[in-house]
Amino acid sequence: MANSKYEYVKSFEVNDEVMSPNLIVVRINGCDFRRFSEVHEFERPNDETALNLMNACAISVLEEYPDIVFSYGFSDEYSFVFKKTTKFYQRRASKILSLIVSFFSSIYPTKWKEFFPQKEMRYPPTFHGRVICCATIEVLQEYLSWRQNECHTNNQYNTCLWKLVESGKTEKEAQEILKGTQKQEKNELLFQQFGVNYKKLPEMFRQGSCVFMKQEEDIAKYSENGTPVKRLRRKARIVHSENVAGRSFWNVHQNLLKDIGGFAEDNGKINPDYIRSFLFENKLMPSTWIVIRIDGCHFHRFCDVHAFEKPNDLQALNLMNSCAMAVLKEFQDVMFSYGVSDEYSFVLKKDSEFFQRRASGIVSAIVSFFSSMYVMNWKSFFPEKELKYAPSFDGRAICYPSSEILRDYLSWRQVDCHINNQYNTCFWALVKSGKSKSDAQNTLKFAWGGNQ
């Protein structure tokens, strides 16, 4: 096929490879999850069912992406650690981040009814994320210590806050009482005023949850005489520990030592500013048009599994359009969008300060919202079809310095739409006429070659 004159716009896409031997961590957080929790009436300070839903989503992520070997989460956040030798999507940060956030966002509404059978999901959840490049195993160790310390600090504070509110204080009054208090003072407040021993609260609330894969023997089948045939399979485990970055916890798990590395000694004082210096952050150039392009991941298979009509399924395209419309309503800085097949491009206004123009925040929030909306809207467009598995999308951010180049970008995508749709229309017409897929490809290869 001939290339269009607009192909030059691809040169504005930047390479964001995380170089080896950096360990890759993806951390996702709920966007405005306080409001989400209030609307869906989650228990305070902790809703055990909601936390179990988060853990179930994390398990699904590890099952879907074998290169992720460990994760740690609490509240509305989860961190996913990739094995040190990963080549997942050529270690491109935007691709890795958007896929993990997208899949997690799709799984969350998919599993909602399993955990909240009596509750309707009022609106789709959104997560944003970032990539952390851990230059050494010691940086990863300190990162995990930092996140678990945040879990403990936040949970202790929130436990005190909501106990005070339950006792009749306003939220503002409770905040004033807790202002400047140390950990021990909060423990005493809980015990003296409310008879609560903080250390006896559920481990999941105080310590967070670890999810990792372990090789375990499982019965694969039975032989003719009834003897079980066993195979080693990857199985997810949820565990809790007072110190997820301690040698006594980490070094007993051989798969973690093999895939990530071991801790030489226990971690000392935590320095969050030092850890933040390893954030993989691409701040987008000011006064440029920002385009966020998202694409369906392995959508050929998704279309086959869900028996979409070939070459175009009108309902599937309308579902994509409904999600794009929702994005424009949700994010005021998105002023225009253009889509074809399983992709959509969203144009943000030139002076946008959305997420302080941090690529990771913008890409992850948009791809997350689009993914969860896709799942939530599925039944509106396919009332007779079951969603067999959660879809995922990857995304990237590109800056275009002028309106002319932005126009050429949109022209490029529309030319691509025409070329691909013309090819696919011919291809499926040939297949429906009785040709094999291979014969149809060969016929079109000759036809396209003659027209170049």
Coordinates of C-alpha atoms in Angstrom, one line a residue:
M1 CA 0.0 0.0 0.0
A2 CA 1.2 3.5 -0.7
N3 CA 2.2 5.8 2.2
S4 CA 0.3 9.1 2.5
K5 CA 2.0 12.4 2.4
Y6 CA 1.0 12.9 6.0
E7 CA 3.2 10.1 7.4
Y8 CA 5.8 12.7 8.5
V9 CA 3.7 13.4 11.6
K10 CA 4.9 10.1 13.1
S11 CA 8.3 11.8 13.7
F12 CA 6.7 13.8 16.6
E13 CA 6.2 10.6 18.6
V14 CA 9.0 10.2 21.1
N15 CA 10.7 7.0 22.3
D16 CA 10.2 6.5 26.1
E17 CA 12.0 3.2 26.6
V18 CA 12.9 2.4 30.2
M19 CA 16.5 1.3 29.8
S20 CA 17.9 -1.9 31.4
P21 CA 18.8 -2.8 34.1
N22 CA 16.2 -0.5 35.7
L23 CA 13.4 -2.4 37.4
I24 CA 10.0 -1.2 36.2
V25 CA 7.2 -0.5 38.6
V26 CA 3.7 0.8 37.6
R27 CA 1.7 2.4 40.3
I28 CA -2.0 3.1 39.7
N29 CA -4.3 5.3 41.9
G30 CA -8.0 5.9 41.9
C31 CA -9.0 9.3 40.5
D32 CA -11.3 11.1 43.0
F33 CA -12.0 7.9 44.8
R34 CA -13.3 9.6 47.8
R35 CA -16.3 10.7 45.8
F36 CA -16.6 7.3 44.2
S37 CA -16.6 5.7 47.7
E38 CA -19.2 8.1 49.0
V39 CA -21.5 7.7 46.0
H40 CA -21.3 3.9 46.3
E41 CA -21.6 4.0 50.1
F42 CA -18.4 2.2 51.0
E43 CA -17.8 1.6 54.7
R44 CA -15.4 4.0 56.4
P45 CA -12.5 4.0 57.1
N46 CA -12.2 0.7 55.2
D47 CA -14.7 -1.3 53.1
E48 CA -13.4 -4.9 53.2
T49 CA -15.4 -5.8 50.1
A50 CA -14.1 -2.9 48.1
L51 CA -10.5 -3.9 49.1
N52 CA -11.2 -7.5 48.1
L53 CA -12.4 -6.2 44.7
M54 CA -9.1 -4.2 44.3
N55 CA -7.2 -7.4 45.2
A56 CA -9.2 -9.5 42.7
C57 CA -8.3 -6.9 40.0
A58 CA -4.6 -7.1 40.9
I59 CA -4.8 -10.9 40.6
S60 CA -6.3 -10.6 37.1
V61 CA -3.5 -8.2 36.1
L62 CA -0.8 -10.7 37.2
E63 CA -2.6 -13.6 35.5
E64 CA -2.9 -11.5 32.2
Y65 CA 0.7 -10.2 32.2
P66 CA 3.2 -12.9 33.2
D67 CA 6.1 -10.4 33.3
I68 CA 4.5 -8.9 36.5
V69 CA 5.7 -11.0 39.3
F70 CA 4.8 -9.0 42.4
S71 CA 2.3 -6.3 43.4
Y72 CA 1.4 -4.4 46.6
G73 CA -1.7 -2.4 47.2
F74 CA -3.9 -0.6 49.8
S75 CA -6.9 1.6 49.7
D76 CA -7.4 2.7 46.0
E77 CA -3.8 2.1 44.8
Y78 CA -1.7 -0.8 43.5
S79 CA 1.9 -1.1 42.5
F80 CA 3.0 -3.7 40.0
V81 CA 6.6 -4.9 39.8
F82 CA 8.0 -6.4 36.6
K83 CA 10.7 -9.0 36.5
K84 CA 14.1 -7.5 35.9
T85 CA 14.6 -9.2 32.5
T86 CA 11.3 -8.0 31.1
K87 CA 11.1 -7.0 27.4
F88 CA 7.3 -6.3 27.7
Y89 CA 6.4 -4.0 24.8
Q90 CA 10.1 -3.2 24.3
R91 CA 10.0 -1.6 27.8
R92 CA 8.2 1.5 26.4
A93 CA 6.8 3.4 29.4
S94 CA 3.6 4.8 27.9
K95 CA 2.6 1.4 26.4
I96 CA 3.2 -0.5 29.6
L97 CA 1.5 2.1 31.8
S98 CA -1.6 2.5 29.6
L99 CA -2.1 -1.2 29.2
I100 CA -1.9 -2.0 32.9
V101 CA -4.2 1.0 33.8
S102 CA -6.6 0.1 31.0
F103 CA -6.9 -3.6 31.9
F104 CA -7.3 -2.8 35.6
S105 CA -10.0 -0.3 34.8
S106 CA -11.9 -2.8 32.6
I107 CA -11.7 -5.6 35.2
Y108 CA -13.0 -3.4 38.0
P109 CA -16.5 -3.0 36.6
T110 CA -16.4 -6.5 35.1
K111 CA -16.0 -7.9 38.7
W112 CA -18.2 -5.4 40.4
K113 CA -21.3 -7.6 40.7
E114 CA -19.3 -10.5 42.0
F115 CA -18.4 -8.3 45.1
F116 CA -21.4 -6.0 45.2
P117 CA -24.4 -8.0 43.9
Q118 CA -26.9 -5.7 45.5
K119 CA -25.3 -2.4 44.3
E120 CA -25.4 -0.8 41.0
M121 CA -22.3 0.9 39.8
R122 CA -23.4 4.5 39.4
Y123 CA -20.5 5.7 37.1
P124 CA -17.3 4.2 35.8
P125 CA -14.1 4.3 38.0
T126 CA -11.0 6.1 36.7
F127 CA -7.4 5.4 37.6
H128 CA -4.3 7.3 36.8
G129 CA -0.8 6.0 37.0
R130 CA 2.9 6.4 36.6
V131 CA 6.1 4.4 36.0
I132 CA 8.9 4.2 38.5
C133 CA 12.3 3.2 37.3
C134 CA 14.2 1.5 40.2
A135 CA 17.9 1.8 39.3
T136 CA 18.7 -0.9 41.9
I137 CA 17.0 -3.5 44.1
E138 CA 17.6 -1.2 47.0
V139 CA 15.5 1.5 45.4
L140 CA 12.7 -1.0 45.0
Q141 CA 13.1 -2.0 48.6
E142 CA 12.8 1.6 49.7
Y143 CA 9.9 2.2 47.4
L144 CA 7.9 -0.7 48.9
S145 CA 8.8 0.5 52.4
W146 CA 7.5 4.0 51.5
R147 CA 4.2 2.7 50.2
Q148 CA 3.6 0.4 53.2
N149 CA 4.4 3.3 55.5
E150 CA 1.8 5.4 53.7
C151 CA -0.7 2.5 54.1
H152 CA -0.1 2.4 57.9
T153 CA -0.1 6.2 58.3
N154 CA -3.2 6.9 56.3
N155 CA -5.1 4.0 57.8
Q156 CA -4.3 5.0 61.4
Y157 CA -5.3 8.6 60.7
N158 CA -8.5 7.6 58.9
T159 CA -9.5 5.1 61.7
C160 CA -9.1 7.9 64.3
L161 CA -10.9 10.4 62.1
W162 CA -14.0 8.3 61.4
K163 CA -14.2 7.1 65.0
L164 CA -14.3 10.7 66.1
V165 CA -17.0 11.5 63.5
E166 CA -19.1 8.5 64.6
S167 CA -18.8 9.8 68.2
G168 CA -20.5 13.1 67.2
K169 CA -17.6 15.3 66.0
T170 CA -17.8 17.1 62.7
E171 CA -15.1 16.1 60.2
K172 CA -13.5 19.5 60.6
E173 CA -13.4 19.1 64.4
A174 CA -12.0 15.6 64.1
Q175 CA -9.2 16.9 61.8
E176 CA -8.3 19.7 64.3
I177 CA -8.1 17.1 67.1
L178 CA -5.7 14.9 65.1
K179 CA -3.6 17.8 63.8
G180 CA 0.0 17.3 64.8
T181 CA -0.6 14.0 66.7
Q182 CA 2.1 11.3 66.6
K183 CA 1.4 7.6 65.9
Q184 CA 1.5 6.6 69.6
E185 CA -1.0 9.4 70.5
K186 CA -3.4 8.1 67.8
N187 CA -3.1 4.6 69.2
E188 CA -3.9 5.9 72.7
L189 CA -6.8 7.9 71.4
L190 CA -8.3 4.8 69.8
F191 CA -7.8 2.7 72.9
Q192 CA -8.7 5.2 75.6
Q193 CA -11.8 6.7 73.9
F194 CA -13.1 3.8 71.7
G195 CA -11.6 0.7 73.2
V196 CA -9.9 -0.1 69.9
N197 CA -6.5 -1.9 69.9
Y198 CA -5.1 -0.7 66.5
K199 CA -2.8 -3.7 66.2
K200 CA -5.8 -6.1 66.3
L201 CA -7.5 -4.5 63.3
P202 CA -7.5 -6.7 60.2
E203 CA -4.1 -7.1 58.6
M204 CA -5.4 -6.0 55.2
F205 CA -6.3 -2.6 56.6
R206 CA -3.1 -2.0 58.5
Q207 CA -0.5 -3.7 56.3
G208 CA -2.0 -3.6 52.8
S209 CA -2.0 -6.7 50.5
C210 CA 0.7 -8.4 48.5
V211 CA -0.2 -10.4 45.4
F212 CA 2.4 -12.5 43.6
M213 CA 2.5 -15.6 41.5
K214 CA 3.8 -18.9 42.7
Q215 CA 4.5 -22.2 40.9
E216 CA 2.2 -24.8 42.5
E217 CA 1.4 -28.3 41.6
D218 CA -2.1 -28.7 40.2
I219 CA -4.1 -31.6 38.7
A220 CA -4.0 -31.1 35.0
K221 CA -6.0 -34.2 34.1
Y222 CA -6.6 -37.8 35.0
S223 CA -5.1 -40.8 33.3
E224 CA -7.2 -43.7 32.0
N225 CA -6.8 -45.6 35.2
G226 CA -7.9 -42.6 37.3
T227 CA -4.4 -41.5 38.4
P228 CA -4.1 -37.7 38.7
V229 CA -1.5 -36.1 36.3
K230 CA 0.0 -33.1 38.0
R231 CA 1.6 -30.0 36.4
L232 CA 3.3 -26.9 37.8
R233 CA 1.1 -23.9 37.2
R234 CA 1.3 -20.2 38.1
K235 CA -1.2 -19.4 40.8
A236 CA -1.8 -16.1 42.5
R237 CA -1.4 -15.7 46.3
I238 CA -2.6 -12.9 48.5
V239 CA -0.5 -12.5 51.6
H240 CA -0.1 -9.8 54.3
S241 CA 3.1 -8.9 56.1
E242 CA 4.2 -6.2 58.6
N243 CA 7.2 -5.5 56.4
V244 CA 6.8 -6.3 52.7
A245 CA 10.3 -4.9 52.1
G246 CA 12.0 -6.9 54.9
R247 CA 14.4 -9.7 54.2
S248 CA 12.4 -12.1 56.4
F249 CA 9.4 -11.8 54.1
W250 CA 11.0 -11.2 50.7
N251 CA 13.9 -13.6 50.7
V252 CA 11.8 -16.7 51.5
H253 CA 10.0 -16.5 48.2
Q254 CA 12.3 -18.1 45.6
N255 CA 10.4 -16.8 42.6
L256 CA 10.8 -13.2 43.8
L257 CA 14.6 -13.7 44.3
K258 CA 14.9 -15.3 40.9
D259 CA 12.8 -12.8 38.9
I260 CA 13.6 -9.5 40.8
G261 CA 16.5 -10.0 43.2
G262 CA 17.1 -10.2 46.9
F263 CA 17.5 -7.6 49.7
A264 CA 20.9 -7.6 51.3
E265 CA 19.7 -6.0 54.5
D266 CA 16.6 -4.5 56.1
N267 CA 15.7 -1.0 55.1
G268 CA 16.3 1.9 57.4
K269 CA 14.9 5.4 57.3
I270 CA 12.5 6.1 54.4
N271 CA 13.3 9.1 52.2
P272 CA 10.2 9.7 49.9
D273 CA 11.9 12.6 48.0
Y274 CA 14.8 10.3 47.0
I275 CA 12.3 7.7 45.7
R276 CA 10.3 10.3 43.8
S277 CA 13.5 11.2 41.9
F278 CA 13.1 7.8 40.1
L279 CA 9.6 8.7 38.7
F280 CA 9.7 8.3 34.9
E281 CA 8.0 11.5 34.0
N282 CA 7.6 13.1 30.6
K283 CA 6.3 16.7 31.0
L284 CA 4.7 17.7 27.7
M285 CA 6.0 20.9 25.9
P286 CA 3.9 24.0 26.8
S287 CA 1.8 25.8 24.2
T288 CA 1.5 22.7 21.9
W289 CA -1.5 20.7 20.9
I290 CA -1.6 17.5 22.9
V291 CA -3.1 14.4 21.2
I292 CA -3.8 11.3 23.2
R293 CA -4.2 8.3 20.8
I294 CA -5.6 5.0 22.2
D295 CA -5.7 1.7 20.4
G296 CA -7.4 -1.6 21.2
C297 CA -4.9 -4.3 22.3
H298 CA -5.2 -7.5 20.4
F299 CA -8.6 -6.4 19.1
H300 CA -8.5 -8.9 16.2
R301 CA -8.9 -11.6 18.8
F302 CA -11.5 -9.6 20.8
C303 CA -13.6 -9.2 17.6
D304 CA -13.4 -12.9 16.8
V305 CA -14.3 -14.0 20.3
H306 CA -17.3 -11.7 20.4
A307 CA -18.3 -12.5 16.8
F308 CA -18.2 -8.9 15.5
E309 CA -19.5 -8.5 12.0
K310 CA -16.7 -8.2 9.3
P311 CA -15.4 -5.9 8.0
N312 CA -17.3 -3.4 10.2
D313 CA -19.6 -4.0 13.1
L314 CA -21.9 -1.0 13.4
Q315 CA -22.8 -1.6 17.0
A316 CA -19.1 -2.1 18.0
L317 CA -18.3 1.2 16.3
N318 CA -21.2 3.0 18.0
L319 CA -19.9 1.6 21.4
M320 CA -16.5 3.1 20.7
N321 CA -18.2 6.4 19.8
S322 CA -20.3 6.4 23.0
C323 CA -17.1 6.0 25.0
A324 CA -15.4 8.9 23.1
M325 CA -18.4 11.1 23.8
A326 CA -18.2 10.2 27.5
V327 CA -14.5 11.2 27.5
L328 CA -15.3 14.7 26.1
K329 CA -18.0 15.1 28.8
E330 CA -15.7 13.9 31.6
F331 CA -12.5 15.8 30.7
Q332 CA -13.2 19.5 29.8
D333 CA -9.7 20.0 28.3
V334 CA -10.5 17.5 25.5
M335 CA -12.0 19.6 22.7
F336 CA -12.1 17.2 19.7
S337 CA -11.8 13.5 19.0
Y338 CA -11.5 11.4 15.9
G339 CA -11.8 7.6 15.8
V340 CA -11.8 4.6 13.5
S341 CA -12.1 0.9 14.1
D342 CA -10.5 0.3 17.6
E343 CA -8.6 3.6 17.9
Y344 CA -9.5 7.1 19.0
S345 CA -7.5 10.3 19.1
F346 CA -8.3 13.0 21.6
V347 CA -7.1 16.5 21.1
L348 CA -6.6 18.7 24.2
K349 CA -6.6 22.4 24.0
K350 CA -3.3 24.1 23.4
D351 CA -3.1 25.8 26.8
S352 CA -4.2 22.8 28.8
E353 CA -2.7 22.3 32.2
F354 CA -4.5 19.0 32.8
F355 CA -2.3 16.9 35.2
Q356 CA 0.3 19.7 34.9
R357 CA 0.8 18.4 31.3
R358 CA 2.4 15.2 32.7
A359 CA 2.0 12.6 30.0
S360 CA 1.6 9.7 32.4
G361 CA -1.3 11.3 34.2
I362 CA -3.2 12.5 31.1
V363 CA -2.7 9.2 29.1
S364 CA -3.6 6.9 32.0
A365 CA -6.7 8.9 33.1
I366 CA -8.1 9.0 29.6
V367 CA -7.4 5.4 28.7
S368 CA -8.7 4.3 32.1
F369 CA -12.0 6.1 31.8
F370 CA -12.4 4.9 28.2
S371 CA -11.8 1.3 29.2
S372 CA -14.2 1.2 32.2
M373 CA -16.8 3.1 30.1
Y374 CA -16.5 0.4 27.4
V375 CA -17.4 -2.3 29.9
M376 CA -20.2 -0.3 31.4
N377 CA -21.8 0.5 28.0
W378 CA -21.4 -3.0 26.6
K379 CA -25.0 -4.1 27.4
S380 CA -26.5 -1.0 25.8
F381 CA -25.1 -2.0 22.5
F382 CA -24.9 -5.8 22.8
P383 CA -27.9 -6.7 25.0
E384 CA -27.8 -10.3 23.8
K385 CA -24.1 -10.8 24.0
E386 CA -22.0 -11.6 27.1
L387 CA -18.7 -9.8 27.4
K388 CA -16.4 -12.8 27.4
Y389 CA -13.3 -11.0 28.8
A390 CA -12.2 -7.5 29.7
P391 CA -10.8 -5.4 26.8
S392 CA -7.7 -3.3 27.1
F393 CA -6.3 -0.3 25.2
D394 CA -2.8 1.2 25.0
G395 CA -2.2 4.9 24.7
R396 CA 0.4 7.6 24.0
A397 CA 0.7 11.3 24.1
I398 CA 2.1 13.4 21.2
C399 CA 2.7 17.1 21.0
Y400 CA 2.1 19.1 17.8
P401 CA 3.5 22.6 17.7
S402 CA 1.2 24.1 15.1
S403 CA -2.4 23.9 14.0
E404 CA -1.2 22.9 10.5
I405 CA 0.7 19.9 11.8
L406 CA -2.3 18.9 14.0
R407 CA -4.4 19.1 10.8
D408 CA -2.0 16.9 9.0
Y409 CA -2.1 14.4 11.9
L410 CA -5.8 14.1 11.7
S411 CA -5.6 13.8 7.9
W412 CA -3.1 11.0 8.3
R413 CA -5.5 9.1 10.6
Q414 CA -8.4 9.6 8.2
V415 CA -6.3 8.5 5.2
D416 CA -5.3 5.4 7.3
C417 CA -9.1 4.8 7.9
H418 CA -9.8 4.9 4.2
I419 CA -6.9 2.6 3.2
N420 CA -7.6 0.0 5.9
N421 CA -11.4 0.0 5.4
Q422 CA -11.1 -0.3 1.6
Y423 CA -8.7 -3.2 2.0
N424 CA -10.8 -4.9 4.7
T425 CA -14.0 -4.5 2.7
C426 CA -12.4 -6.1 -0.3
F427 CA -10.8 -8.9 1.8
W428 CA -14.0 -10.0 3.5
A429 CA -16.0 -9.7 0.3
L430 CA -13.5 -12.2 -1.3
V431 CA -13.7 -14.5 1.8
K432 CA -17.5 -14.5 1.7
S433 CA -17.4 -15.3 -2.0
G434 CA -15.6 -18.6 -1.2
K435 CA -11.9 -17.7 -1.2
S436 CA -9.6 -18.7 1.6
K437 CA -8.1 -15.9 3.7
S438 CA -4.7 -16.7 2.1
D439 CA -6.1 -16.5 -1.4
A440 CA -7.8 -13.3 -0.6
Q441 CA -4.6 -11.8 0.8
N442 CA -2.7 -12.9 -2.4
T443 CA -5.3 -11.4 -4.6
L444 CA -5.2 -8.1 -2.8
K445 CA -1.4 -8.1 -2.6
F446 CA -1.3 -8.2 -6.4
A447 CA -4.0 -5.5 -6.8
W448 CA -2.5 -3.1 -4.3
G449 CA 1.0 -3.7 -5.7
G450 CA -0.3 -2.8 -9.2
N451 CA -1.8 0.5 -7.9
Q452 CA 1.3 1.8 -6.1

